[in-house]
Short mmCIF file of C-alpha atoms and ligand atoms in Angstrom, two decimals:
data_model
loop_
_atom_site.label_atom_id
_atom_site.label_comp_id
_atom_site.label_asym_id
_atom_site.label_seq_id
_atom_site.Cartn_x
_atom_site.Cartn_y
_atom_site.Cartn_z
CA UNK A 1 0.00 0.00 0.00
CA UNK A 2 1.34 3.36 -1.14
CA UNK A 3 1.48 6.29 1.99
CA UNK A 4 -0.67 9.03 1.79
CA UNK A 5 1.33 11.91 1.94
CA UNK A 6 0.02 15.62 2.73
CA UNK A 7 1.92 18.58 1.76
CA UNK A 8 0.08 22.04 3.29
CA UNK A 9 -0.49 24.64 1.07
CA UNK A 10 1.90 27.60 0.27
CA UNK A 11 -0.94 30.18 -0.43
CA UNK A 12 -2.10 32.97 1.77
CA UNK A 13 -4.24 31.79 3.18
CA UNK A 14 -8.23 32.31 4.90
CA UNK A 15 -8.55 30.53 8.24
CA UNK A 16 -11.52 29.99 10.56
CA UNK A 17 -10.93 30.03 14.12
CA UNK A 18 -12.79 28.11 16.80
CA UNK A 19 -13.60 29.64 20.43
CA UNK A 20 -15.98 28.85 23.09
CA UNK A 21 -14.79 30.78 25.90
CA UNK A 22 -11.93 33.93 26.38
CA UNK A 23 -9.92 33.79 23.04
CA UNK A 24 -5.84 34.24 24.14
CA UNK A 25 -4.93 31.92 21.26
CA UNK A 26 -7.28 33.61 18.81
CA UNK A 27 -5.80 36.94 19.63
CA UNK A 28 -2.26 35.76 19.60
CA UNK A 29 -2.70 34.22 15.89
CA UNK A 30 -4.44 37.59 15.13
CA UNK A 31 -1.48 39.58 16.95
CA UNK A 32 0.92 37.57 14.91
CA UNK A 33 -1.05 38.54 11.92
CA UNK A 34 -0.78 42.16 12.42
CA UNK A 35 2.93 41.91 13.08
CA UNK A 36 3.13 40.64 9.33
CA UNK A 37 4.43 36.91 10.49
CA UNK A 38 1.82 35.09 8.49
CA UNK A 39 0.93 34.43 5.33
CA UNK A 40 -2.97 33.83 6.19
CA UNK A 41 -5.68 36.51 7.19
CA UNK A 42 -9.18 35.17 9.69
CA UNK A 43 -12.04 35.32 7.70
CA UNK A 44 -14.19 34.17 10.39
CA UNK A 45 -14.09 33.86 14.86
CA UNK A 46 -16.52 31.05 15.12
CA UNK A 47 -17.94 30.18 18.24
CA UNK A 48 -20.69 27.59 19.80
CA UNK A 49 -21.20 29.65 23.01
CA UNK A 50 -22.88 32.93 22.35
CA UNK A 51 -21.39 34.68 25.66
CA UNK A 52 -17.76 33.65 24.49
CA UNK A 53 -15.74 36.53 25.54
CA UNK A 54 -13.27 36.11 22.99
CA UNK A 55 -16.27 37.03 20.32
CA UNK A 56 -16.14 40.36 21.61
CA UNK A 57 -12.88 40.40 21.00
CA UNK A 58 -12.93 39.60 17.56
CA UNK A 59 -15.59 42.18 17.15
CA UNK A 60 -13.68 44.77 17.90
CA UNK A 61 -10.38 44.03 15.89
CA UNK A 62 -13.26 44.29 12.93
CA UNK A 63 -12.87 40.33 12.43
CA UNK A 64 -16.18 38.56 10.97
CA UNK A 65 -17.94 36.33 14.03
CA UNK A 66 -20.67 33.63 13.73
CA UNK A 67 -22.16 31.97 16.63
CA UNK A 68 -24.29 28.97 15.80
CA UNK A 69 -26.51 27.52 18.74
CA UNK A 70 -26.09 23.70 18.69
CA UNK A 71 -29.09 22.92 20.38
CA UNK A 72 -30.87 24.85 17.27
CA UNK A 73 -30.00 21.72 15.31
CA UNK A 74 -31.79 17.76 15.72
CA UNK A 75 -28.08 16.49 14.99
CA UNK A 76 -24.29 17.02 15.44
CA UNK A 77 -23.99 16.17 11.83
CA UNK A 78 -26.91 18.90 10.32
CA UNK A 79 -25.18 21.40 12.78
CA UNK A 80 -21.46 21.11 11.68
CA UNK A 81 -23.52 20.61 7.89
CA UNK A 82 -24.03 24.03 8.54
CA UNK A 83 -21.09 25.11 9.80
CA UNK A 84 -19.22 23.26 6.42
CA UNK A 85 -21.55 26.03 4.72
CA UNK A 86 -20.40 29.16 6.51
CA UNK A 87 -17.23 27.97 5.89
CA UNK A 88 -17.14 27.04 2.40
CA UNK A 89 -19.13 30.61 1.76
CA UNK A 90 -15.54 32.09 2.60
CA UNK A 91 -13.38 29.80 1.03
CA UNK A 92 -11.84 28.77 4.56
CA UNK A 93 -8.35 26.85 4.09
CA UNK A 94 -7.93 25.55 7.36
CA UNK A 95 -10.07 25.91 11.17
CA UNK A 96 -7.91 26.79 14.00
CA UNK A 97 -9.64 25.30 17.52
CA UNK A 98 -8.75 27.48 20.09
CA UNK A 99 -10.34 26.56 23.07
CA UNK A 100 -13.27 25.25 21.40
CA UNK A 101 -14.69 22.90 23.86
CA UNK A 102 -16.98 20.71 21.73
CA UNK A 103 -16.02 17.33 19.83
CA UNK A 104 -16.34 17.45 16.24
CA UNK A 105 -18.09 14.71 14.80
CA UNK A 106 -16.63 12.64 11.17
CA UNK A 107 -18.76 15.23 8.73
CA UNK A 108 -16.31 17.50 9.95
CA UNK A 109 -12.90 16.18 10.01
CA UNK A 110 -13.53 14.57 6.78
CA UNK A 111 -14.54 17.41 4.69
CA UNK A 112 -11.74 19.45 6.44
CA UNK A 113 -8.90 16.51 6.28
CA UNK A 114 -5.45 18.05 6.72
CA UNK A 115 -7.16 21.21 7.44
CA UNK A 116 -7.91 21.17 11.36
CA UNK A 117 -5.49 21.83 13.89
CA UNK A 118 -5.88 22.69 17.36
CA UNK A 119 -3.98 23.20 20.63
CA UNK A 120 -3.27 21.32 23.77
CA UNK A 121 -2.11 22.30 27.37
CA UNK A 122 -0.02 18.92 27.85
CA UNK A 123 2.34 16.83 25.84
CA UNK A 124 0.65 14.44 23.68
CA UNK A 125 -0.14 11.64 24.21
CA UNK A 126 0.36 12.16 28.00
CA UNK A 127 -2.96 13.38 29.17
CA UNK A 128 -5.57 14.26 26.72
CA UNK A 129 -9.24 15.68 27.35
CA UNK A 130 -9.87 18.20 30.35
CA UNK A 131 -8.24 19.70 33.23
CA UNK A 132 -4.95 18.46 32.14
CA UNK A 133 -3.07 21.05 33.77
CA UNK A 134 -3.93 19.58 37.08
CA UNK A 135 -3.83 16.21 35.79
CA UNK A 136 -0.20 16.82 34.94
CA UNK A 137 0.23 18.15 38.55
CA UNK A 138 -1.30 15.35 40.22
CA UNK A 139 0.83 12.90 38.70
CA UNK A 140 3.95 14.47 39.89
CA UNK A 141 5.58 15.37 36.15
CA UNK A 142 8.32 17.09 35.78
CA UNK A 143 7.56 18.45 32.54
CA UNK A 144 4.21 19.45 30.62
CA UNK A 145 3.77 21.76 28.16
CA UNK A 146 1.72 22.41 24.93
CA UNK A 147 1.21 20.90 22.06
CA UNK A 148 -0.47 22.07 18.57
CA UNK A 149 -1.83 18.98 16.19
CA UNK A 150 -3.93 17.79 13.43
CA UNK A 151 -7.46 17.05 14.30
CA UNK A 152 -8.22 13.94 13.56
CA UNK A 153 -12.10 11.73 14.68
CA UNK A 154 -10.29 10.66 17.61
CA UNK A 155 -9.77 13.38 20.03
CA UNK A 156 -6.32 14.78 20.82
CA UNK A 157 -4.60 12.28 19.06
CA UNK A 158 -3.78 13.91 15.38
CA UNK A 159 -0.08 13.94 14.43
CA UNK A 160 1.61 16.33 16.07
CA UNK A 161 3.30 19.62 14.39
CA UNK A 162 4.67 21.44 17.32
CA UNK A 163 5.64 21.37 21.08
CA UNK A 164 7.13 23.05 23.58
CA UNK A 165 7.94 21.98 27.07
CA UNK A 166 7.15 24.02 29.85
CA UNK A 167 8.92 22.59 33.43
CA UNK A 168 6.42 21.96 36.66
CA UNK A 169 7.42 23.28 39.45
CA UNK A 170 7.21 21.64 42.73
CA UNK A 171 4.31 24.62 43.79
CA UNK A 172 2.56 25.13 41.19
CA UNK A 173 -0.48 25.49 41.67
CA UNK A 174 -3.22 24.69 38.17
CA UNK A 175 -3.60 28.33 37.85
CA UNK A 176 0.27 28.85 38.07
CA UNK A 177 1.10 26.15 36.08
CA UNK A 178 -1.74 26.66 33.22
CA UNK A 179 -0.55 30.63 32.90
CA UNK A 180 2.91 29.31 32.33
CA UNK A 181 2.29 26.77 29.61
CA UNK A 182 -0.53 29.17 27.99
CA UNK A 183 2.06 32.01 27.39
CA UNK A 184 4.29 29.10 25.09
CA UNK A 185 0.77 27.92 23.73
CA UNK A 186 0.88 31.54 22.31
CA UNK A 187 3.86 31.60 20.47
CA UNK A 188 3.73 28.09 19.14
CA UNK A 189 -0.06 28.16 17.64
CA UNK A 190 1.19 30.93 15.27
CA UNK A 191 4.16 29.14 14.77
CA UNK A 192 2.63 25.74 13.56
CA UNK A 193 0.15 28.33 11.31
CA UNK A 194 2.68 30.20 9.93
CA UNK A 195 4.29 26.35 8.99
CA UNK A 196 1.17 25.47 7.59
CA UNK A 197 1.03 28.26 5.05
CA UNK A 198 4.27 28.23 3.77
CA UNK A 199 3.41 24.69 2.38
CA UNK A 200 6.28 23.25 4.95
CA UNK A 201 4.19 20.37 6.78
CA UNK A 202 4.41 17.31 5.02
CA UNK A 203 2.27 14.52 7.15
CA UNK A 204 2.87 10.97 6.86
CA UNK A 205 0.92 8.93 8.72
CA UNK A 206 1.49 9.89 12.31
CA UNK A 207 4.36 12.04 11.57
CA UNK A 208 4.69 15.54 10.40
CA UNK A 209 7.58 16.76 9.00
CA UNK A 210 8.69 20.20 8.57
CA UNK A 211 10.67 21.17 5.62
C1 GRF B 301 -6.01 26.70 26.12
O1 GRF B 301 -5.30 26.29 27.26
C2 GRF B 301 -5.98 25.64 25.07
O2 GRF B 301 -4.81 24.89 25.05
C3 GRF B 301 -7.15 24.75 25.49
O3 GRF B 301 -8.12 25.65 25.94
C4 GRF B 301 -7.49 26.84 26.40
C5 GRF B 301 -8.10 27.97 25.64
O4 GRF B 301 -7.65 29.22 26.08
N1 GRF B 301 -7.56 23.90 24.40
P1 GRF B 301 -7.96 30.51 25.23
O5 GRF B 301 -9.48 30.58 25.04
O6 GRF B 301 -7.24 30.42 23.92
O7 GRF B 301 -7.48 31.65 26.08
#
């Protein structure tokens, strides 16, 4: 059997970010795009939460937002159906999840293959899903950190692009420990973006490799 291989795109690019709550990694891409690091602009802040603070944000930096109720729609798959629609409307390239705290279902992922990434307050594969700051704590780690990665139907386990380590020390606390790694989550979410549109990740199987 012959490898699939995926090359990103070297294009400037229109990406969709993903927020259900304050935004930091949505404004840090954004920041980085002002600065004139990237080669992509956000044609959309998209969020499932109405109240998400970050929306405001996006508001007033002038950025398009959408929020689409889920519990408007009978099914996950008509309400990301929809979403695929506001999407495709302005020619998205690739969705950014920042903090966006619901699972996307297979419509998704497939019609955006290659094209999802999102970021992770640990280092894959050690502790996926929630609260993993405290998690990380709990189990006495030395070292956590971030991590940004494909999105793939099985959560938090897309091959990884970037990470960054970020040490625990012995009093953290989850708030301590969660500002540190967030301020590397920053820097390496526009990182791995800026990657992605300058057609340097090539994915093969579970590995990513940056040209
Ligand atoms: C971040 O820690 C991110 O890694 C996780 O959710 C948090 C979102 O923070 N997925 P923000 O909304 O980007 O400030």
């Amino acid at each position: 059997m012959t490898e699939e291989v995926f090359l990103s795109p070297k294009k400037k690019g229109k990406i969709a970010v993903f927020i259900s709550g304050r935004g930091s990694n949505f404004r840090a891409i954004h920041d980085s795009i002002l600065a004139g690091k990237m080669n992509c602009e956000i044609a959309l802040v998209f969020s499932n939460k109405e109240d998400a603070p970050g929306l405001k944000t996006a508001q007033d930096r002038d950025l398009e937002t959408l929020f689409l109720d889920p519990k408007a729609y009978s099914s996950r798959e008509d309400y990301e159906k929809e979403i695929i629609k506001e999407l495709r409307k302005r020619d998205v390239d690739l969705i950014c999840l920042a903090g966006y705290m619901k699972i996307l279902g297979p419509s998704l992922c497939r019609e955006f293959k290659n094209a999802i990434i999102n970021i992770h307050p640990a280092l894959l594969p050690s502790f996926p899903g929630l609260h993993v700051q405290k998690k990380a704590i709990d189990w006495g780690v030395r070292y956590s950190g971030a991590t940004v990665h494909f999105v793939s139907e099985d959560v938090d386990m897309g091959p990884i692009i970037v990470q960054e380590v970020v040490p625990v020390i012995q009093d953290d606390t989850e708030e301590t420990l969660s500002d540190r790694i967030l301020k590397e989550e920053h820097k390496i979410y526009s990182e791995a973006v800026r990657l992605y549109f300058n057609g340097r990740l090539e994915v093969r199987g579970r590995r990513v490799y940056i040209k």
